[in-house]
Coordinates of C-alpha atoms in Angstrom, one line a residue:
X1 CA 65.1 -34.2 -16.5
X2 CA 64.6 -32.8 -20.3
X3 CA 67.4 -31.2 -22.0
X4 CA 66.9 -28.6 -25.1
X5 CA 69.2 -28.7 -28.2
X6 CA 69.2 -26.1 -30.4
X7 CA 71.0 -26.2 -34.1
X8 CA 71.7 -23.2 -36.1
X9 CA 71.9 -24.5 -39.1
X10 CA 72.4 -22.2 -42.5
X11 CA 69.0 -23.6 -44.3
X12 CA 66.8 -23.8 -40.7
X13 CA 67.1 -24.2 -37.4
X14 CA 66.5 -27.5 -35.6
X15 CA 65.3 -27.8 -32.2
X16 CA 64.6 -30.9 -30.1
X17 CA 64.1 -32.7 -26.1
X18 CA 66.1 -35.2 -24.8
X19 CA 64.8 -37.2 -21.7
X20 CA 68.3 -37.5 -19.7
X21 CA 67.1 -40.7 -18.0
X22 CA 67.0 -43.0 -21.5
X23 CA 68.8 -40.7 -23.7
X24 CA 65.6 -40.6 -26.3
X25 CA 64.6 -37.8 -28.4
X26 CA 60.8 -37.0 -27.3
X27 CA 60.2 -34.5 -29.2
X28 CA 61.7 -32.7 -32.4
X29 CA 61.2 -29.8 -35.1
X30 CA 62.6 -27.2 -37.2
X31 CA 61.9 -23.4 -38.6
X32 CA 61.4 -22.7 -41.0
X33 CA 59.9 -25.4 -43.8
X34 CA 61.8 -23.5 -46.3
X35 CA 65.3 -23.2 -46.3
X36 CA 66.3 -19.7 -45.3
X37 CA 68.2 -17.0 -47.6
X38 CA 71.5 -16.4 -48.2
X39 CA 72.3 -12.8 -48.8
X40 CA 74.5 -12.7 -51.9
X41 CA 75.5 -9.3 -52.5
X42 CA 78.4 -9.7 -54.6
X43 CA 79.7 -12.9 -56.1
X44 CA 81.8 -14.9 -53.2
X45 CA 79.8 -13.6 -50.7
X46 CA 77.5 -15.2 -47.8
X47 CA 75.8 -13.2 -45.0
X48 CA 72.8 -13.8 -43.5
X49 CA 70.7 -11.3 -40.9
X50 CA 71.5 -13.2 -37.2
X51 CA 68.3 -11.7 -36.2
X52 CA 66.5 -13.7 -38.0
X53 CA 68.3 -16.6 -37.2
X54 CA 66.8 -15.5 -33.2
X55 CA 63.2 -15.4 -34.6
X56 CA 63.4 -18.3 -36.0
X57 CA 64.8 -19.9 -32.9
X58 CA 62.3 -18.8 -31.0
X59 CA 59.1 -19.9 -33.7
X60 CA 61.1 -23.5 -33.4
X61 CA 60.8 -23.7 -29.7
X62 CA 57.4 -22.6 -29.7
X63 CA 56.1 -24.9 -32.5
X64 CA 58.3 -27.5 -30.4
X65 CA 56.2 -26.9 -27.2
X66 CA 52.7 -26.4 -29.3
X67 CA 53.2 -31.1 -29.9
X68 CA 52.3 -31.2 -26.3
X69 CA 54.8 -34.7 -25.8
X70 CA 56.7 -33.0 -22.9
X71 CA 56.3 -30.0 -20.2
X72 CA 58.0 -27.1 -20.9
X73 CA 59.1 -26.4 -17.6
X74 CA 60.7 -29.5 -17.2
X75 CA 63.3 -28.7 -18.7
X76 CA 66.5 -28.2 -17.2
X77 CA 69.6 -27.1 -18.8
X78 CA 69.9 -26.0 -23.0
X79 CA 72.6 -26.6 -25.8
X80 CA 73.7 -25.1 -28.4
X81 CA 75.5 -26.0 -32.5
X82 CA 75.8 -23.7 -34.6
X83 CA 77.5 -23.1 -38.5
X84 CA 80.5 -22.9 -37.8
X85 CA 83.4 -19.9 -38.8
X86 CA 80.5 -16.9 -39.2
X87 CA 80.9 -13.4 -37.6
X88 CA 77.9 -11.6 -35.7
X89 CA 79.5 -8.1 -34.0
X90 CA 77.3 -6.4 -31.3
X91 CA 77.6 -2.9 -30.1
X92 CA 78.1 -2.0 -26.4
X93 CA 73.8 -2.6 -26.0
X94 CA 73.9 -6.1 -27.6
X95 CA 73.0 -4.8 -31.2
X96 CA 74.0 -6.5 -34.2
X97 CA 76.1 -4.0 -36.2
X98 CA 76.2 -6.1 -39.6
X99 CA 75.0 -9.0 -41.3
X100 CA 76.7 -11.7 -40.2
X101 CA 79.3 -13.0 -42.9
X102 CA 79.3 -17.2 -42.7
X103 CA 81.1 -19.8 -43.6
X104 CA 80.8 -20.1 -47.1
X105 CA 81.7 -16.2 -47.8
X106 CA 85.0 -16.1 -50.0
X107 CA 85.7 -12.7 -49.5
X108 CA 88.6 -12.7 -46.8
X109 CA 90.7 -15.6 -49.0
X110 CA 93.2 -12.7 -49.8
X111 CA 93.7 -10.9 -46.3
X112 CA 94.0 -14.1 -44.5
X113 CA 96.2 -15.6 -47.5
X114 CA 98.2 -12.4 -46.5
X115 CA 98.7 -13.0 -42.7
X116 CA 99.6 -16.5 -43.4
X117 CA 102.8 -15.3 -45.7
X118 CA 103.6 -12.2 -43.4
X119 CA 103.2 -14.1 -40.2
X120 CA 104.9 -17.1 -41.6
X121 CA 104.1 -20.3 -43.0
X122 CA 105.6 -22.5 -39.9
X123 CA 104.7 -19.8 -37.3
X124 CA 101.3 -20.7 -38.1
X125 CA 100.8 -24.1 -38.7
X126 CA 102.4 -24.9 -35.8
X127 CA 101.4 -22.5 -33.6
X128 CA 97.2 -22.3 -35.3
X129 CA 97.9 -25.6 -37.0
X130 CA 96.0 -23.6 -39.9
X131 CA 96.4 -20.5 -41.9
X132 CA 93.9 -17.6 -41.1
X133 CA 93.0 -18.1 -44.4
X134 CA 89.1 -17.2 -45.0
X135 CA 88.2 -18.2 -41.2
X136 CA 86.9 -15.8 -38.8
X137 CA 89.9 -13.7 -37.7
X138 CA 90.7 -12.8 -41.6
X139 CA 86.7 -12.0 -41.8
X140 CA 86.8 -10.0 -39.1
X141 CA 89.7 -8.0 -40.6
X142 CA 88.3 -7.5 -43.7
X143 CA 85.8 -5.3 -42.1
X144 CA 88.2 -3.5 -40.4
X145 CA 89.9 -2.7 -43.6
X146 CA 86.3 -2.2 -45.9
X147 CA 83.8 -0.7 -42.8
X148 CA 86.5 1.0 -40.7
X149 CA 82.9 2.8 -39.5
X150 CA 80.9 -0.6 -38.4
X151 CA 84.4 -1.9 -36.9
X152 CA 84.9 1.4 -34.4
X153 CA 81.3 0.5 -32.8
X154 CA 82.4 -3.6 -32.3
X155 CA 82.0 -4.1 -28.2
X156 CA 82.3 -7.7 -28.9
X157 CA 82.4 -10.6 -31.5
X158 CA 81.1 -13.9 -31.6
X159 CA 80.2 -17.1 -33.5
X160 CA 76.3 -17.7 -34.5
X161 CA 76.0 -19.7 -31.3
X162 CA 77.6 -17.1 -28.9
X163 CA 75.0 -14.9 -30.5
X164 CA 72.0 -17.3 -29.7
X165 CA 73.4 -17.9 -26.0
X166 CA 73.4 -14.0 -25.7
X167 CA 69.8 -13.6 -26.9
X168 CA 68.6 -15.9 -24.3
X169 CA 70.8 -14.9 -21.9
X170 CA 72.3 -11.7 -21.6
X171 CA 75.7 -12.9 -21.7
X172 CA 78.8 -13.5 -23.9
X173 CA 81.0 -16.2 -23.4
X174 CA 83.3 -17.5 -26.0
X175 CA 85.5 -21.5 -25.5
X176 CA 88.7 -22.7 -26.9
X177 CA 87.0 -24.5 -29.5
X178 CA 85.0 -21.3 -30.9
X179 CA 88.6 -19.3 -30.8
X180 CA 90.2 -22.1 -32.7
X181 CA 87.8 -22.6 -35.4
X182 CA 87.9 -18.9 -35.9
X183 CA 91.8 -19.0 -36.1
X184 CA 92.3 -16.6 -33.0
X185 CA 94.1 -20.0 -30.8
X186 CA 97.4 -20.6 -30.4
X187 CA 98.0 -24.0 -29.6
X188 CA 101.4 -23.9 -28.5
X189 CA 100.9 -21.3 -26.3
X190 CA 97.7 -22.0 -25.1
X191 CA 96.5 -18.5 -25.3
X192 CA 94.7 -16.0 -27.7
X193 CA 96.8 -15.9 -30.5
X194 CA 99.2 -12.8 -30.6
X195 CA 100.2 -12.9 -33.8
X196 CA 96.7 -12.8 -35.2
X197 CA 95.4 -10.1 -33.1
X198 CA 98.6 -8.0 -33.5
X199 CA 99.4 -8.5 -36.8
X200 CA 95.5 -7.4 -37.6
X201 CA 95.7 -4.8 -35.2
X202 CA 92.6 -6.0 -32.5
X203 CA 91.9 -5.1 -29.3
X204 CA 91.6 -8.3 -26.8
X205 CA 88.5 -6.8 -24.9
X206 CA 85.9 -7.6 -28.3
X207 CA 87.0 -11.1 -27.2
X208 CA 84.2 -12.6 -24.6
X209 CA 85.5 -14.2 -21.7
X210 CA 86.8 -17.8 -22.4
X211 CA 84.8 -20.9 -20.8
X212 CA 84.5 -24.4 -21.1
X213 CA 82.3 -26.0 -23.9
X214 CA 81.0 -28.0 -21.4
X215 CA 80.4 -25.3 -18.5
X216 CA 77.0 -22.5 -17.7
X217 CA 77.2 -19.5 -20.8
X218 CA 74.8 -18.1 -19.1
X219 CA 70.7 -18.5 -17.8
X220 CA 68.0 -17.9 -19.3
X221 CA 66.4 -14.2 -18.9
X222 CA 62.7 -13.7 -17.9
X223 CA 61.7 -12.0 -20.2
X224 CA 62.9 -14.8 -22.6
X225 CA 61.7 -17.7 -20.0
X226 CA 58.2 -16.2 -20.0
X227 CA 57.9 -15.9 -24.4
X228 CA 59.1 -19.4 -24.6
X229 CA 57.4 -21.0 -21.8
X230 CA 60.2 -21.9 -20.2
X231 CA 61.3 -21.7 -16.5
X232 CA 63.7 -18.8 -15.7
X233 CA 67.1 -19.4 -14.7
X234 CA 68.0 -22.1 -17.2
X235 CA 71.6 -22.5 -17.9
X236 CA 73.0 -22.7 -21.3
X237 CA 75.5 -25.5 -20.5
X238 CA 76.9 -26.2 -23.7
X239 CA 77.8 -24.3 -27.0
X240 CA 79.8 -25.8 -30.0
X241 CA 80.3 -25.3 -33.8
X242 CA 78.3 -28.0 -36.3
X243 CA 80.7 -30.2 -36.9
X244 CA 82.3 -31.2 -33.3
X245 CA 79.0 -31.3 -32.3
X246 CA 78.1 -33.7 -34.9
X247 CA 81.2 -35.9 -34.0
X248 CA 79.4 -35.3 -30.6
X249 CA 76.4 -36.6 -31.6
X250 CA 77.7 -39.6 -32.8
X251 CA 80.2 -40.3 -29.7
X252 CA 83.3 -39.3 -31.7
X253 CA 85.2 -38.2 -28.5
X254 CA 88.5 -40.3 -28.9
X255 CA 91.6 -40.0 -30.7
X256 CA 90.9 -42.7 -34.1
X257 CA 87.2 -42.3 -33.7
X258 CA 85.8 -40.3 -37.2
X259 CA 82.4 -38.6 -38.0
X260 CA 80.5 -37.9 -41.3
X261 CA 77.9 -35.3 -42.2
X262 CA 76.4 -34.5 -45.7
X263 CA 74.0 -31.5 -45.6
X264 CA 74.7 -28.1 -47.0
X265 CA 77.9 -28.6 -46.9
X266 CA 80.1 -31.8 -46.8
X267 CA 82.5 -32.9 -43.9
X268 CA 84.6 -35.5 -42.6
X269 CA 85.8 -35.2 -38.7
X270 CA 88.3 -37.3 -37.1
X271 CA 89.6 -37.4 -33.5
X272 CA 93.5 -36.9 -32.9
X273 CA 95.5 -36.1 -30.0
X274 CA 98.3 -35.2 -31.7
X275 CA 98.8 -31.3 -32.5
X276 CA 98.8 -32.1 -36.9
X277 CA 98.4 -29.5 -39.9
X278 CA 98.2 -29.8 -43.2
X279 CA 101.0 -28.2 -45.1
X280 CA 99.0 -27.8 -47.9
X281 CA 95.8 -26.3 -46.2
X282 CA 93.4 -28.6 -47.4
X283 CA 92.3 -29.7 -44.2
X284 CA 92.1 -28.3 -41.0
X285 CA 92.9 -28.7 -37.2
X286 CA 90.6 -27.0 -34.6
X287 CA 90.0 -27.9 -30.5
X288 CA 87.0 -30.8 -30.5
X289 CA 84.3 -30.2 -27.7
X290 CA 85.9 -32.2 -25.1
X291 CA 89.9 -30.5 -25.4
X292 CA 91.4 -29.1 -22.4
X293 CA 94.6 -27.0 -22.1
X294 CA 95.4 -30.6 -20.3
X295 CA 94.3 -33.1 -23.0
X296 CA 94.9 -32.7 -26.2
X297 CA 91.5 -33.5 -28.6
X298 CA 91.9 -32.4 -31.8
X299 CA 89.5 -32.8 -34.7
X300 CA 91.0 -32.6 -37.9
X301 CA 88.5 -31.3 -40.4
X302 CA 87.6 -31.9 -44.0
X303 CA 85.3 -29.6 -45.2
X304 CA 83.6 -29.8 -49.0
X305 CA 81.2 -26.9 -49.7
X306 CA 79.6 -27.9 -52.3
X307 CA 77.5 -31.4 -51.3
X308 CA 74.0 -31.2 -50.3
X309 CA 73.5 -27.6 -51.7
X310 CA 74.4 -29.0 -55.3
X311 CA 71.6 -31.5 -54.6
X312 CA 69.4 -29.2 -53.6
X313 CA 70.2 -26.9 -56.6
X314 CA 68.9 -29.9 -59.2
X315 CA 66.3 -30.8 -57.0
X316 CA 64.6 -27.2 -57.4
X317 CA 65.5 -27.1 -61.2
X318 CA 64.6 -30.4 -62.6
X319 CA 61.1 -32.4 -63.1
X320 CA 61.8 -34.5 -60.4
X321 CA 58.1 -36.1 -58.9
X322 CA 58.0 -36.7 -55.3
X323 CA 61.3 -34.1 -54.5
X324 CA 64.4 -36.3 -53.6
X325 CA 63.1 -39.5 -53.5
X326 CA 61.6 -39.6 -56.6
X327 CA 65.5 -38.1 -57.7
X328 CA 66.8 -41.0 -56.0
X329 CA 64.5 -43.6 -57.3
X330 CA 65.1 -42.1 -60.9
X331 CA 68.7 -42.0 -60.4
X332 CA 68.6 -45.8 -59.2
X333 CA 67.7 -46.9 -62.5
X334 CA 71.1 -45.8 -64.0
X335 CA 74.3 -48.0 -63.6
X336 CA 77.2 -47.1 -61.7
X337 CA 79.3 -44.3 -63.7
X338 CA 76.3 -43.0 -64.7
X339 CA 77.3 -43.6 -67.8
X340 CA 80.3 -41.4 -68.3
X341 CA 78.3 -38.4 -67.3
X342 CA 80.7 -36.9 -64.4
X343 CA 79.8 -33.8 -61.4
X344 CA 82.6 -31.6 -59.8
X345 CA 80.4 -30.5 -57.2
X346 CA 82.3 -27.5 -56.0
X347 CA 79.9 -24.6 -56.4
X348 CA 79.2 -22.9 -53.2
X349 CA 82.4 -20.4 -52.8
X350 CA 86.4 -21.2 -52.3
X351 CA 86.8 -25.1 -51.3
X352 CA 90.0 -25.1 -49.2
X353 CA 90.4 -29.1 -49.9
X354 CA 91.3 -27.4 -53.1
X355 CA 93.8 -24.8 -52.2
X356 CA 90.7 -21.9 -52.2
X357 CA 90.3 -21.8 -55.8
X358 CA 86.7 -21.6 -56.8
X359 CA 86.3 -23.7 -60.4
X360 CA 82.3 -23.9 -60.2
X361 CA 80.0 -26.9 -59.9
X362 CA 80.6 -29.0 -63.3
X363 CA 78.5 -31.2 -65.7
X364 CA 80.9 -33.0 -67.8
X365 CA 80.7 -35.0 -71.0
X366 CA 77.1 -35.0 -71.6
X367 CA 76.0 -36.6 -74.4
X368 CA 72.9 -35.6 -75.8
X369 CA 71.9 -38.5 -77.5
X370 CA 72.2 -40.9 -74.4
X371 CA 72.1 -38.8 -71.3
X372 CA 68.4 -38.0 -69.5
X373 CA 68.2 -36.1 -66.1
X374 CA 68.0 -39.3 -64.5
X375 CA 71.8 -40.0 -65.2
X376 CA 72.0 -36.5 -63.5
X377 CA 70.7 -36.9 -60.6
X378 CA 73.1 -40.2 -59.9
X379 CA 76.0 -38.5 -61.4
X380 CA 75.3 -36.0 -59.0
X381 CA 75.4 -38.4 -55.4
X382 CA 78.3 -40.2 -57.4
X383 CA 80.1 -36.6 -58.1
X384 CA 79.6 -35.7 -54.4
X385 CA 80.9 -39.2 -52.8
X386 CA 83.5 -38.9 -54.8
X387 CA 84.5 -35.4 -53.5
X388 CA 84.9 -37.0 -49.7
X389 CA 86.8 -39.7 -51.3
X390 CA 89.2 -37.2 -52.5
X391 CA 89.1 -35.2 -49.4
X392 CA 89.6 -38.3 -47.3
X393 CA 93.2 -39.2 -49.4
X394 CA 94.3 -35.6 -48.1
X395 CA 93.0 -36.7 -44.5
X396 CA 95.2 -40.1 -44.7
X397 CA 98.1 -38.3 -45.3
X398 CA 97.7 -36.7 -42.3
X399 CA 97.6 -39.8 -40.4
X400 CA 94.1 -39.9 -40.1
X401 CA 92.9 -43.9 -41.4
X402 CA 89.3 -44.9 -40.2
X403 CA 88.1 -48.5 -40.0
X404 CA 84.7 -47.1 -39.7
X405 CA 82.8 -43.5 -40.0
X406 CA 80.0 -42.9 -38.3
X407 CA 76.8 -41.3 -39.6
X408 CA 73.7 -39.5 -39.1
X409 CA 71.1 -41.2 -40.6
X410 CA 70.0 -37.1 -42.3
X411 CA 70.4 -35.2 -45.4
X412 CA 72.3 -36.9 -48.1
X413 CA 72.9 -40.0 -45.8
X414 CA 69.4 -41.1 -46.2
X415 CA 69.7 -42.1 -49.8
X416 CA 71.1 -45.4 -50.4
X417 CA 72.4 -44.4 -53.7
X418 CA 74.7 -41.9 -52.0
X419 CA 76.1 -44.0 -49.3
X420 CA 76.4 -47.1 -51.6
X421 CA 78.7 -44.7 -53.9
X422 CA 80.6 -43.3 -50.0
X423 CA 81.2 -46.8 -49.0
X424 CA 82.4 -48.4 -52.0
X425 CA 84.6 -45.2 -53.2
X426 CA 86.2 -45.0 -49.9
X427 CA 86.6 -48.5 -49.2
X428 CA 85.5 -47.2 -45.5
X429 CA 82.5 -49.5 -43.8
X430 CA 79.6 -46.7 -42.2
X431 CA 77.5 -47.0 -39.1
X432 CA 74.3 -45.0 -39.3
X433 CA 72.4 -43.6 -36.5
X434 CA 69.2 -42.1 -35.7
X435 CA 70.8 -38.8 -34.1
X436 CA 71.0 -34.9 -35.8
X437 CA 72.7 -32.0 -34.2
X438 CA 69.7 -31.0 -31.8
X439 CA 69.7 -34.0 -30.4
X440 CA 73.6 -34.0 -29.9
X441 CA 73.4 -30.5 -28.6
X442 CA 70.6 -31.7 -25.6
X443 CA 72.9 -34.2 -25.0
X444 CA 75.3 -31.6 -24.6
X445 CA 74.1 -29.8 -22.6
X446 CA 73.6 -32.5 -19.9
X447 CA 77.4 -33.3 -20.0
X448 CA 77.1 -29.4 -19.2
X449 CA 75.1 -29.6 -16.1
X450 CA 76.3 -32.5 -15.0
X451 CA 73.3 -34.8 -15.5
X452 CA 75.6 -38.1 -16.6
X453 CA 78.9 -39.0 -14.9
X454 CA 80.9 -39.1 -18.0
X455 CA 80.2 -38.3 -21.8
X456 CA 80.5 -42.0 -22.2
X457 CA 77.1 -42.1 -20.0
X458 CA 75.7 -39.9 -22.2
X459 CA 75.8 -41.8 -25.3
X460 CA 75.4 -45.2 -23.5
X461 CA 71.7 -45.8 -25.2
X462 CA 72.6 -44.7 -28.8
X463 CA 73.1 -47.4 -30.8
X464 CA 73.8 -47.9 -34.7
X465 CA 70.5 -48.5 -36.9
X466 CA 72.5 -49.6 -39.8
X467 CA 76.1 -50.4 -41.0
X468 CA 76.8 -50.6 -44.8
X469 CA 80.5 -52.8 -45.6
X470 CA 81.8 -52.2 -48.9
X471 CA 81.0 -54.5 -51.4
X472 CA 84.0 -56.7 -53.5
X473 CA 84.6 -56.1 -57.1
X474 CA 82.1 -53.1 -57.8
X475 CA 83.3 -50.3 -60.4
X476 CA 83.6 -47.4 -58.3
X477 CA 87.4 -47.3 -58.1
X478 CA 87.9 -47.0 -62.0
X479 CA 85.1 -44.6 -61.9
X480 CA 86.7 -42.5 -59.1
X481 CA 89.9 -42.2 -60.7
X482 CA 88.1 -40.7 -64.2
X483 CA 86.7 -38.3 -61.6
X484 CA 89.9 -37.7 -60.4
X485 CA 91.5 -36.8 -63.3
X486 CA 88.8 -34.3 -64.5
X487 CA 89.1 -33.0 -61.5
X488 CA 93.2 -32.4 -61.3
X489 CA 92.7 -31.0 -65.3
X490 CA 90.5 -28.2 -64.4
X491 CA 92.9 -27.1 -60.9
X492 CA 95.7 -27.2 -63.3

């Protein structure tokens, strides 16, 4: 049996088949070969059209089929990740009202900063373990307060992945998980929140019906079977937000078990079943893939928005040959500290591991008689390890203290250089493996439909590729806490 995982990702979309029976990916791509656009209208804003996101879902599949390694119609159940925290609204036909505002948009900071001190501080934190903060339900609000005119036509709301599942479905279905990560959970209670949707004044029935993550959201339409090749009547079996489905990915399903991803945007993912907040806000608590009103998983998340898109950034504006590698092998050349040259990488919209201020991405103490764009390019990787180091401090306090984090071998954790600076700054060993979100979303989906006993049987082939130990005596501590104390300056 093959199993197709889909990954809405906010540069492309990422598609690949799973054989059930061994576990392998046989087959893999993604749409489009440039990253797509964010629609900036306004500084601190994100949006993108989820439309588009559908065609290029669609082109991915396609193009997927066109490498002739499997038959489409063996195929038998599909998952779904997504970016997690955006908004798509539909009207009563399934039409997308708006622009969908994602994750990185800053505009909400203020409303949701708003509920959090009208609701109250401990109301929510122990009853959201988060503050509504710029998450979904404060998104959501501000366009009830700025497009009272788009709001009045809402039927339903969703997450980019609920969207996806209704385009090749029909149907709307929403999961503990999705409300939590949008801030509409209540923990305690074990219910929609009532604070949030009283306090904002929302009506329960734009809320889809609550399933399972691991459960049918729906099968695939004919209409839809017949443009994709596919056989009619395929369930979606599985839906989930980037990040637990990375931890997914990389068999993070128990409490002291901690995933790491470094695209777009930075994050670091740990497993708890404890019901923990941070006070502060600089981390947050949502329901992993595999919670249940009956046991308690928890993944406490540390998000940095500014990582891979900084990279990206100097990457398209430097003479770098041969794109990142030739960045990498440049920046190799430099020593560690990159020779006081120092990178706050926090460029892409409010960062809440720092409170939701937004202080810009940073090039600090450049010397112009010393410093080429080599020393860039390291300070860079070394600026951006250095942000998960901070953001992992936060994390510790929360009780959260890996032995080991586990790793996609993708984005910014294919450069040595970056992991070398990761290891040795965190003093935490990683395992690398040969797995993206596609690939944990088709495996997903078969813990959906029920083609393995247990998720333990579904990740019983995958295997680490690599594991990098820190190394004794190297400089990245002393370098760290320069970094550090540029970086507690410019919040102060």
């Amino acid at each position: 049996m093959l199993l197709l995982g889909i990954d809405v990702g906010t540069s492309s979309i990422k598609v690949s088949v799973v054989d059930s029976a061994t576990q392998k990916c046989i087959a893999s791509t993604q749409y489009p070969d440039v990253e797509s656009e964010i629609i900036v209208k306004e500084a601190g804003w994100a949006e993108q059209d989820p439309e588009t996101w559908w065609e290029h879902v669609q082109k991915a599949i396609l193009r997927l089929n066109e490498q002739g390694t499997y038959n489409p119609l063996d195929i038998v159940a599909i998952g779904i990740a997504y970016q997690m925290h955006g908004l798509v609204l539909v009207d009563k036909d399934q039409r997308v009202i708006r622009d969908s505002i994602i994750w990185c948009d800053s505009r909400a900071v203020e409303i949701g900063d708003r509920a959090f001190n009208e609701i109250g501080h401990e109301r929510c934190l122990s009853h959201l373990l988060n503050s509504p903060s710029n998450f979904t339900a404060a998104k959501l609000a501000w366009v009830k307060e700025n497009e009272p005119e788009l709001f009045e036509k809402i039927d339903q709301i969703m997450l980019p992945g609920d969207f996806i599942a209704m385009k090749l479905t029909g149907n709307i279905t929403t999961s503990i998980s999705a409300l939590s990560e949008g801030v509409f959970w209540d923990f305690k209670e074990n219910q929609l929140s009532k604070d949030v949707i009283e306090y904002y004044g929302f009506d329960k029935e734009i809320f889809p019906p609550t399933q399972k993550v691991f459960s049918s959201h729906g099968q695939l339409s004919k209409s839809v079977a017949n443009t994709l090749s596919l056989k009619k009547g395929i369930p979606v079996t599985y839906k989930s937000g980037d990040q637990p489905n990375n931890a997914l990915s990389l068999n993070v399903l128990k409490p002291g078990e901690v995933a790491a991803t470094a695209g777009t945007s930075g994050v670091i993912y740990g497993v708890t079943d404890q019901l923990v907040y941070d006070p502060d806000l600089r981390v947050n608590t949502f329901a992993h893939v595999n919670y249940t009103k009956d046991v308690s998983r928890l993944g406490v998340l540390l998000c940095i928005n500014g990582t891979g898109i900084l990279n990206r950034w100097i990457k398209n504006n430097f003479l770098s040959k041969d794109g990142y590698e030739g960045m990498n092998r440049e920046a190799r050349e430099i020593a560690v500290g990159s020779e006081g040259l120092r990178v706050l990488p926090f460029g892409n919209g409010a960062e809440r591991m720092l409170n939701n201020k937004i202080i810009g991405a940073q090039i600090n103490n450049i010397d112009l008689n010393r410093h080429s764009q080599a020393h860039i390019f390291r300070a860079v990787q070394e600026g951006i390890a250095f942000s998960f180091r901070y953001g992992l401090d936060r994390m510790r306090e929360m009780g959260i203290k890996p032995a080991i984090i586990r790793a996609g071998k993708a984005n910014l954790f294919m450069s040595d250089l970056f992991i070398d600076a990761f290891v040795n700054s965190t003093g935490v060993p990683v395992e690398l493996y040969q797995t993206d979100g596609s690939v944990g979303a088709a495996l997903g989906a078969g813990i959906g439909y029920e083609s393995f006993s247990s998720a333990e049987e579904a990740f019983a082939n995958i295997k680490p590729i690599k594991i990098v130990e820190p190394k004794a005596n190297t400089s990245y501590e002393e370098v760290y806490r320069e970094w550090e104390e540029l970086l507690i300056r410019e919040l102060n």
